[in-house]
Amino acid sequence: MKLRWIIPLAILFPLQLSASEPVVAAHITTVVINPYDVTVLHLRPEFESTIRMPEEVTSVFLGSPRLFTAEHKEGEPLYVVVKPITANPAQSDLQITTKSGQHVTLELISNGSSDSATQPVDFLLEYRPPPSLVVSSASETLPSTRSEDTPRRPTTQPQSPGTASLGGSPSSSALDEEYAQQLRINDPIWMKWNGQQIETSLGDVRQWNNQTVISYSILNRSDQAVEIVPPQVQITGHQVKKKKKAKEGKEIIADQLEIRDYRLSATRLAAGERADGVVVFDRPSFKESNEKLFLQIAQADQVDRPILIRLPFTPPIAAIAH
């Protein structure tokens, strides 16, 4: 009789040990594509994590191929599978580019096998496309254009408190969606400027036809209140100027581009306060090689010393909204 009880106990004992092992904390995350953000992906040895893009992946660049693998198969064009190949803690960067030119940057973090009990694992990271900047398929461009001889009328849409607007885009337009997306960014990457009380952060930059949409944020780092004037966009270039006695010099030529519409959460910033904005302007169809495009941000008390933020002349093209 004793022998009959020994056999079941010998089988159940290792099962109890395996049931007490820690369960992996799995995460499934959805992120909106922003080329200026870095997404952290937590990995674990012996587990694969999948990245799903909204469109076909064309290239994958891995910073440390000796520590991680990143596989992209032609049969599954939307997916990239990532896995650490070392049991030790490891860290690297990963860049993914899609067919339309969208790109994302990820920071791969693996704490190794020793810390697997407390470290969560991102099993699936799904990227979603940013909100389209096209109001509808019937509307060819973002905001409505107007003739130079027609006076601009104030918008009939109610504006939220502290929001400045110029133009007549409806409140449900893609411009408002882009503006709301900028408001949701919790920790922008700030850029300091010599002699300025404010810092700036450039957000999303998108293009539809010959109009460009730019999101940005402003932070008052000083201990005094500042007032911000409406944004401007300029294109600058150097022009050779011939002078007397066969001397040559250069002068900077700057042209202001027409602003079609904009949003700005606040024009007066207290100490430590932040403002978020978005601006739409008519981008020229071409430029000379020495010309540059800038977003111009200025304080009301020093408009002669604006901050010039360099802009890409050819940003990603927004997809058509259906």
Short mmCIF file of C-alpha atoms in Angstrom, two decimals:
data_model
loop_
_atom_site.label_atom_id
_atom_site.label_comp_id
_atom_site.label_asym_id
_atom_site.label_seq_id
_atom_site.Cartn_x
_atom_site.Cartn_y
_atom_site.Cartn_z
CA MET A 1 0.00 0.00 0.00
CA LYS A 2 2.79 2.43 0.81
CA LEU A 3 4.27 1.98 -2.65
CA ARG A 4 1.02 3.11 -4.27
CA TRP A 5 1.20 6.54 -2.51
CA ILE A 6 4.88 7.17 -3.21
CA ILE A 7 4.44 7.25 -7.00
CA PRO A 8 1.70 9.97 -7.11
CA LEU A 9 3.61 12.14 -4.64
CA ALA A 10 6.75 11.89 -6.75
CA ILE A 11 4.78 13.10 -9.77
CA LEU A 12 2.93 15.96 -8.03
CA PHE A 13 5.99 17.40 -6.29
CA PRO A 14 7.73 18.82 -9.41
CA LEU A 15 4.36 20.10 -10.68
CA GLN A 16 3.99 22.21 -7.56
CA LEU A 17 7.44 23.71 -8.11
CA SER A 18 6.69 24.70 -11.70
CA ALA A 19 3.38 26.30 -10.70
CA SER A 20 5.17 28.59 -8.26
CA GLU A 21 7.38 30.18 -10.99
CA PRO A 22 6.61 33.87 -11.69
CA VAL A 23 4.21 34.65 -14.52
CA VAL A 24 5.46 36.99 -17.26
CA ALA A 25 3.71 40.40 -17.22
CA ALA A 26 2.76 40.83 -20.87
CA HIS A 27 1.97 44.26 -22.36
CA ILE A 28 0.14 45.14 -25.58
CA THR A 29 0.56 48.82 -26.48
CA THR A 30 -0.80 51.12 -29.20
CA VAL A 31 1.19 54.25 -30.15
CA VAL A 32 0.49 57.07 -32.64
CA ILE A 33 3.39 57.61 -35.04
CA ASN A 34 5.47 60.69 -34.23
CA PRO A 35 8.92 60.85 -35.90
CA TYR A 36 10.19 63.05 -33.05
CA ASP A 37 9.33 60.57 -30.26
CA VAL A 38 11.34 57.56 -29.08
CA THR A 39 9.28 54.53 -28.01
CA VAL A 40 10.67 52.27 -25.29
CA LEU A 41 10.23 48.53 -25.94
CA HIS A 42 10.81 46.17 -22.97
CA LEU A 43 12.11 42.75 -24.01
CA ARG A 44 13.10 39.52 -22.30
CA PRO A 45 15.40 36.67 -23.34
CA GLU A 46 13.60 33.67 -24.89
CA PHE A 47 10.59 35.83 -25.80
CA GLU A 48 9.78 37.48 -29.12
CA SER A 49 8.14 40.91 -29.34
CA THR A 50 6.21 42.01 -32.41
CA ILE A 51 5.98 45.53 -33.85
CA ARG A 52 3.08 46.19 -36.21
CA MET A 53 3.23 49.18 -38.56
CA PRO A 54 0.18 50.67 -40.33
CA GLU A 55 1.78 50.17 -43.75
CA GLU A 56 4.48 48.16 -45.50
CA VAL A 57 7.94 48.25 -43.89
CA THR A 58 10.78 49.04 -46.29
CA SER A 59 13.86 49.13 -44.04
CA VAL A 60 14.94 48.14 -40.52
CA PHE A 61 18.14 49.41 -38.86
CA LEU A 62 19.36 47.82 -35.60
CA GLY A 63 22.06 49.49 -33.52
CA SER A 64 23.44 46.36 -31.79
CA PRO A 65 22.96 43.22 -33.93
CA ARG A 66 25.15 41.26 -31.47
CA LEU A 67 22.65 41.84 -28.67
CA PHE A 68 19.29 41.77 -30.49
CA THR A 69 17.70 40.44 -33.66
CA ALA A 70 15.14 42.34 -35.72
CA GLU A 71 13.48 40.30 -38.47
CA HIS A 72 11.25 41.62 -41.25
CA LYS A 73 9.84 39.11 -43.73
CA GLU A 74 8.47 39.97 -47.15
CA GLY A 75 5.50 37.68 -46.58
CA GLU A 76 4.44 39.78 -43.58
CA PRO A 77 5.20 43.35 -44.72
CA LEU A 78 3.60 45.08 -41.71
CA TYR A 79 5.49 43.24 -38.97
CA VAL A 80 8.95 43.42 -37.38
CA VAL A 81 9.88 40.76 -34.80
CA VAL A 82 12.48 41.71 -32.17
CA LYS A 83 14.27 39.44 -29.70
CA PRO A 84 17.30 39.72 -27.36
CA ILE A 85 19.97 37.11 -28.07
CA THR A 86 21.90 37.52 -24.82
CA ALA A 87 20.93 36.59 -21.27
CA ASN A 88 22.74 39.67 -19.93
CA PRO A 89 21.16 43.13 -19.67
CA ALA A 90 21.27 44.88 -23.04
CA GLN A 91 20.15 48.08 -24.70
CA SER A 92 20.04 49.29 -28.31
CA ASP A 93 18.14 51.44 -30.77
CA LEU A 94 15.92 50.35 -33.65
CA GLN A 95 14.71 52.44 -36.60
CA ILE A 96 11.88 51.40 -38.90
CA THR A 97 10.91 53.12 -42.16
CA THR A 98 7.68 52.53 -44.07
CA LYS A 99 6.74 52.78 -47.73
CA SER A 100 5.38 56.35 -47.52
CA GLY A 101 8.48 57.66 -45.72
CA GLN A 102 7.18 57.42 -42.15
CA HIS A 103 9.84 56.43 -39.67
CA VAL A 104 9.84 55.48 -35.99
CA THR A 105 12.67 55.15 -33.48
CA LEU A 106 12.60 52.65 -30.63
CA GLU A 107 14.80 52.09 -27.60
CA LEU A 108 15.19 48.35 -26.94
CA ILE A 109 15.70 47.46 -23.27
CA SER A 110 16.32 43.98 -21.86
CA ASN A 111 17.16 43.58 -18.18
CA GLY A 112 18.34 40.05 -18.83
CA SER A 113 17.24 36.74 -17.35
CA SER A 114 18.11 37.67 -13.77
CA ASP A 115 15.44 40.40 -13.52
CA SER A 116 12.70 38.63 -15.48
CA ALA A 117 10.45 38.27 -12.43
CA THR A 118 9.78 42.02 -12.16
CA GLN A 119 10.40 43.25 -15.70
CA PRO A 120 7.28 43.45 -17.94
CA VAL A 121 7.50 42.34 -21.55
CA ASP A 122 5.98 44.19 -24.50
CA PHE A 123 4.57 41.32 -26.55
CA LEU A 124 2.91 43.56 -29.17
CA LEU A 125 3.53 47.20 -30.06
CA GLU A 126 1.10 48.52 -32.65
CA TYR A 127 1.73 51.84 -34.38
CA ARG A 128 -1.20 53.84 -35.68
CA PRO A 129 -0.95 56.55 -38.35
CA PRO A 130 -1.23 60.16 -37.14
CA PRO A 131 -4.53 61.98 -37.79
CA SER A 132 -4.92 62.88 -41.44
CA LEU A 133 -4.56 66.55 -42.27
CA VAL A 134 -7.27 66.39 -44.94
CA VAL A 135 -10.75 67.44 -43.83
CA SER A 136 -12.54 65.20 -46.33
CA SER A 137 -12.10 63.72 -49.76
CA ALA A 138 -14.30 66.49 -51.18
CA SER A 139 -12.02 69.18 -49.77
CA GLU A 140 -8.74 69.31 -51.62
CA THR A 141 -6.77 71.30 -49.04
CA LEU A 142 -6.85 71.85 -45.32
CA PRO A 143 -8.18 75.38 -44.79
CA SER A 144 -10.28 77.35 -47.23
CA THR A 145 -8.30 79.73 -49.42
CA ARG A 146 -9.34 83.31 -50.07
CA SER A 147 -8.66 86.08 -52.54
CA GLU A 148 -6.35 88.91 -51.52
CA ASP A 149 -9.18 91.35 -52.26
CA THR A 150 -11.62 89.58 -49.95
CA PRO A 151 -11.43 90.63 -46.30
CA ARG A 152 -10.96 87.82 -43.81
CA ARG A 153 -14.04 87.14 -41.70
CA PRO A 154 -13.86 85.93 -38.12
CA THR A 155 -14.68 82.28 -37.59
CA THR A 156 -18.22 81.43 -36.53
CA GLN A 157 -17.06 78.38 -34.60
CA PRO A 158 -16.80 78.85 -30.82
CA GLN A 159 -13.23 78.80 -29.57
CA SER A 160 -12.14 77.27 -26.30
CA PRO A 161 -10.82 79.69 -23.65
CA GLY A 162 -7.22 80.73 -24.21
CA THR A 163 -7.22 79.55 -27.83
CA ALA A 164 -6.27 81.94 -30.61
CA SER A 165 -7.37 81.17 -34.14
CA LEU A 166 -7.12 82.82 -37.52
CA GLY A 167 -9.32 81.67 -40.34
CA GLY A 168 -12.48 79.65 -40.78
CA SER A 169 -11.61 75.98 -40.38
CA PRO A 170 -14.41 73.99 -38.72
CA SER A 171 -13.86 72.79 -35.16
CA SER A 172 -13.88 69.16 -36.30
CA SER A 173 -11.22 69.72 -38.95
CA ALA A 174 -7.97 67.82 -39.16
CA LEU A 175 -6.19 70.97 -38.01
CA ASP A 176 -7.97 70.73 -34.67
CA GLU A 177 -7.03 67.05 -34.44
CA GLU A 178 -3.38 67.91 -34.97
CA TYR A 179 -3.67 70.67 -32.38
CA ALA A 180 -5.24 68.28 -29.85
CA GLN A 181 -2.45 65.76 -30.48
CA GLN A 182 0.18 68.37 -29.62
CA LEU A 183 -1.67 69.20 -26.40
CA ARG A 184 -1.45 65.55 -25.35
CA ILE A 185 2.37 65.39 -25.50
CA ASN A 186 3.41 65.21 -21.85
CA ASP A 187 7.16 65.73 -22.07
CA PRO A 188 8.36 67.53 -25.23
CA ILE A 189 12.06 67.80 -26.03
CA TRP A 190 12.86 71.45 -25.33
CA MET A 191 15.46 73.52 -27.15
CA LYS A 192 17.16 76.45 -25.42
CA TRP A 193 18.00 79.72 -27.21
CA ASN A 194 20.69 82.18 -26.17
CA GLY A 195 19.29 85.41 -24.78
CA GLN A 196 15.69 84.15 -24.82
CA GLN A 197 13.28 83.63 -21.93
CA ILE A 198 11.41 80.88 -23.73
CA GLU A 199 12.27 77.41 -25.00
CA THR A 200 10.65 75.68 -27.95
CA SER A 201 9.82 72.16 -29.09
CA LEU A 202 9.00 71.24 -32.68
CA GLY A 203 6.28 68.61 -33.02
CA ASP A 204 4.69 67.03 -36.06
CA VAL A 205 5.46 68.43 -39.55
CA ARG A 206 3.14 67.35 -42.36
CA GLN A 207 2.34 68.31 -45.91
CA TRP A 208 -0.72 68.07 -48.16
CA ASN A 209 -0.28 69.42 -51.68
CA ASN A 210 1.52 72.77 -51.26
CA GLN A 211 0.34 73.43 -47.71
CA THR A 212 2.37 72.47 -44.65
CA VAL A 213 1.12 71.96 -41.08
CA ILE A 214 3.49 72.39 -38.14
CA SER A 215 2.87 71.60 -34.46
CA TYR A 216 5.01 73.22 -31.79
CA SER A 217 5.19 74.04 -28.07
CA ILE A 218 6.59 77.00 -26.12
CA LEU A 219 7.78 76.99 -22.49
CA ASN A 220 8.48 80.05 -20.33
CA ARG A 221 11.61 79.11 -18.36
CA SER A 222 12.03 82.56 -16.81
CA ASP A 223 10.56 83.91 -13.57
CA GLN A 224 8.60 86.62 -15.39
CA ALA A 225 5.52 86.56 -17.59
CA VAL A 226 6.04 86.71 -21.36
CA GLU A 227 3.71 87.46 -24.25
CA ILE A 228 3.95 85.51 -27.53
CA VAL A 229 2.98 86.99 -30.90
CA PRO A 230 1.28 84.88 -33.60
CA PRO A 231 3.65 82.53 -35.48
CA GLN A 232 5.24 83.40 -38.79
CA VAL A 233 7.02 81.31 -41.42
CA GLN A 234 9.83 82.67 -43.55
CA ILE A 235 12.10 81.44 -46.29
CA THR A 236 15.59 82.93 -46.34
CA GLY A 237 18.56 82.81 -48.67
CA HIS A 238 21.84 84.57 -49.41
CA GLN A 239 22.09 86.75 -52.48
CA VAL A 240 25.41 87.88 -53.94
CA LYS A 241 25.59 91.64 -54.02
CA LYS A 242 28.16 93.48 -56.15
CA LYS A 243 29.63 96.61 -54.64
CA LYS A 244 31.97 99.32 -55.82
CA LYS A 245 35.62 98.58 -56.55
CA ALA A 246 34.76 95.04 -57.69
CA LYS A 247 34.05 93.96 -54.12
CA GLU A 248 31.38 91.38 -53.50
CA GLY A 249 29.23 90.89 -50.44
CA LYS A 250 26.21 88.90 -49.38
CA GLU A 251 22.88 90.05 -48.03
CA ILE A 252 20.17 87.86 -46.52
CA ILE A 253 16.85 87.89 -48.35
CA ALA A 254 13.85 86.84 -46.22
CA ASP A 255 10.29 86.42 -47.46
CA GLN A 256 7.29 85.84 -45.18
CA LEU A 257 5.00 83.02 -46.33
CA GLU A 258 1.24 83.38 -46.02
CA ILE A 259 -0.28 81.83 -42.89
CA ARG A 260 -3.58 80.14 -43.73
CA ASP A 261 -4.67 79.19 -40.22
CA TYR A 262 -3.26 78.59 -36.77
CA ARG A 263 -4.10 77.56 -33.21
CA LEU A 264 -2.32 78.77 -30.07
CA SER A 265 -3.42 77.72 -26.59
CA ALA A 266 -2.15 80.90 -24.90
CA THR A 267 -0.43 84.15 -25.86
CA ARG A 268 0.53 85.20 -22.33
CA LEU A 269 2.65 82.73 -20.35
CA ALA A 270 3.31 82.93 -16.64
CA ALA A 271 6.58 81.66 -15.20
CA GLY A 272 6.92 77.96 -16.01
CA GLU A 273 3.77 77.92 -18.16
CA ARG A 274 3.54 76.14 -21.51
CA ALA A 275 1.66 76.95 -24.73
CA ASP A 276 0.93 74.62 -27.64
CA GLY A 277 0.19 75.60 -31.20
CA VAL A 278 -0.23 74.49 -34.79
CA VAL A 279 0.13 76.57 -37.94
CA VAL A 280 -0.78 76.03 -41.61
CA PHE A 281 1.05 77.93 -44.36
CA ASP A 282 1.43 77.92 -48.13
CA ARG A 283 4.72 76.27 -48.95
CA PRO A 284 6.35 77.22 -52.26
CA SER A 285 6.55 74.40 -54.77
CA PHE A 286 10.31 74.80 -55.13
CA LYS A 287 13.28 76.70 -53.73
CA GLU A 288 16.93 77.40 -54.47
CA SER A 289 19.61 75.26 -52.85
CA ASN A 290 20.76 78.06 -50.53
CA GLU A 291 17.26 78.92 -49.27
CA LYS A 292 16.03 77.66 -45.91
CA LEU A 293 12.60 77.41 -44.30
CA PHE A 294 12.02 78.62 -40.72
CA LEU A 295 9.21 78.78 -38.17
CA GLN A 296 9.43 82.19 -36.51
CA ILE A 297 8.48 82.52 -32.81
CA ALA A 298 8.87 85.88 -31.08
CA GLN A 299 8.03 87.63 -27.82
CA ALA A 300 5.96 90.79 -27.98
CA ASP A 301 8.69 92.87 -26.32
CA GLN A 302 11.46 91.76 -28.73
CA VAL A 303 9.99 91.06 -32.12
CA ASP A 304 13.27 92.16 -33.67
CA ARG A 305 14.96 89.09 -32.14
CA PRO A 306 12.74 86.16 -33.14
CA ILE A 307 13.54 82.49 -32.65
CA LEU A 308 14.01 80.76 -36.01
CA ILE A 309 13.32 77.02 -35.99
CA ARG A 310 14.62 75.20 -39.07
CA LEU A 311 11.92 73.27 -40.95
CA PRO A 312 12.25 70.49 -43.51
CA PHE A 313 11.23 71.68 -46.96
CA THR A 314 9.76 68.28 -47.87
CA PRO A 315 7.92 66.79 -44.87
CA PRO A 316 6.00 63.47 -44.98
CA ILE A 317 2.88 63.57 -47.16
CA ALA A 318 -0.35 62.99 -45.25
CA ALA A 319 -2.59 60.20 -46.45
CA ILE A 320 -6.05 60.97 -47.86
CA ALA A 321 -8.81 60.57 -45.31
CA HIS A 322 -11.70 58.31 -46.32
#
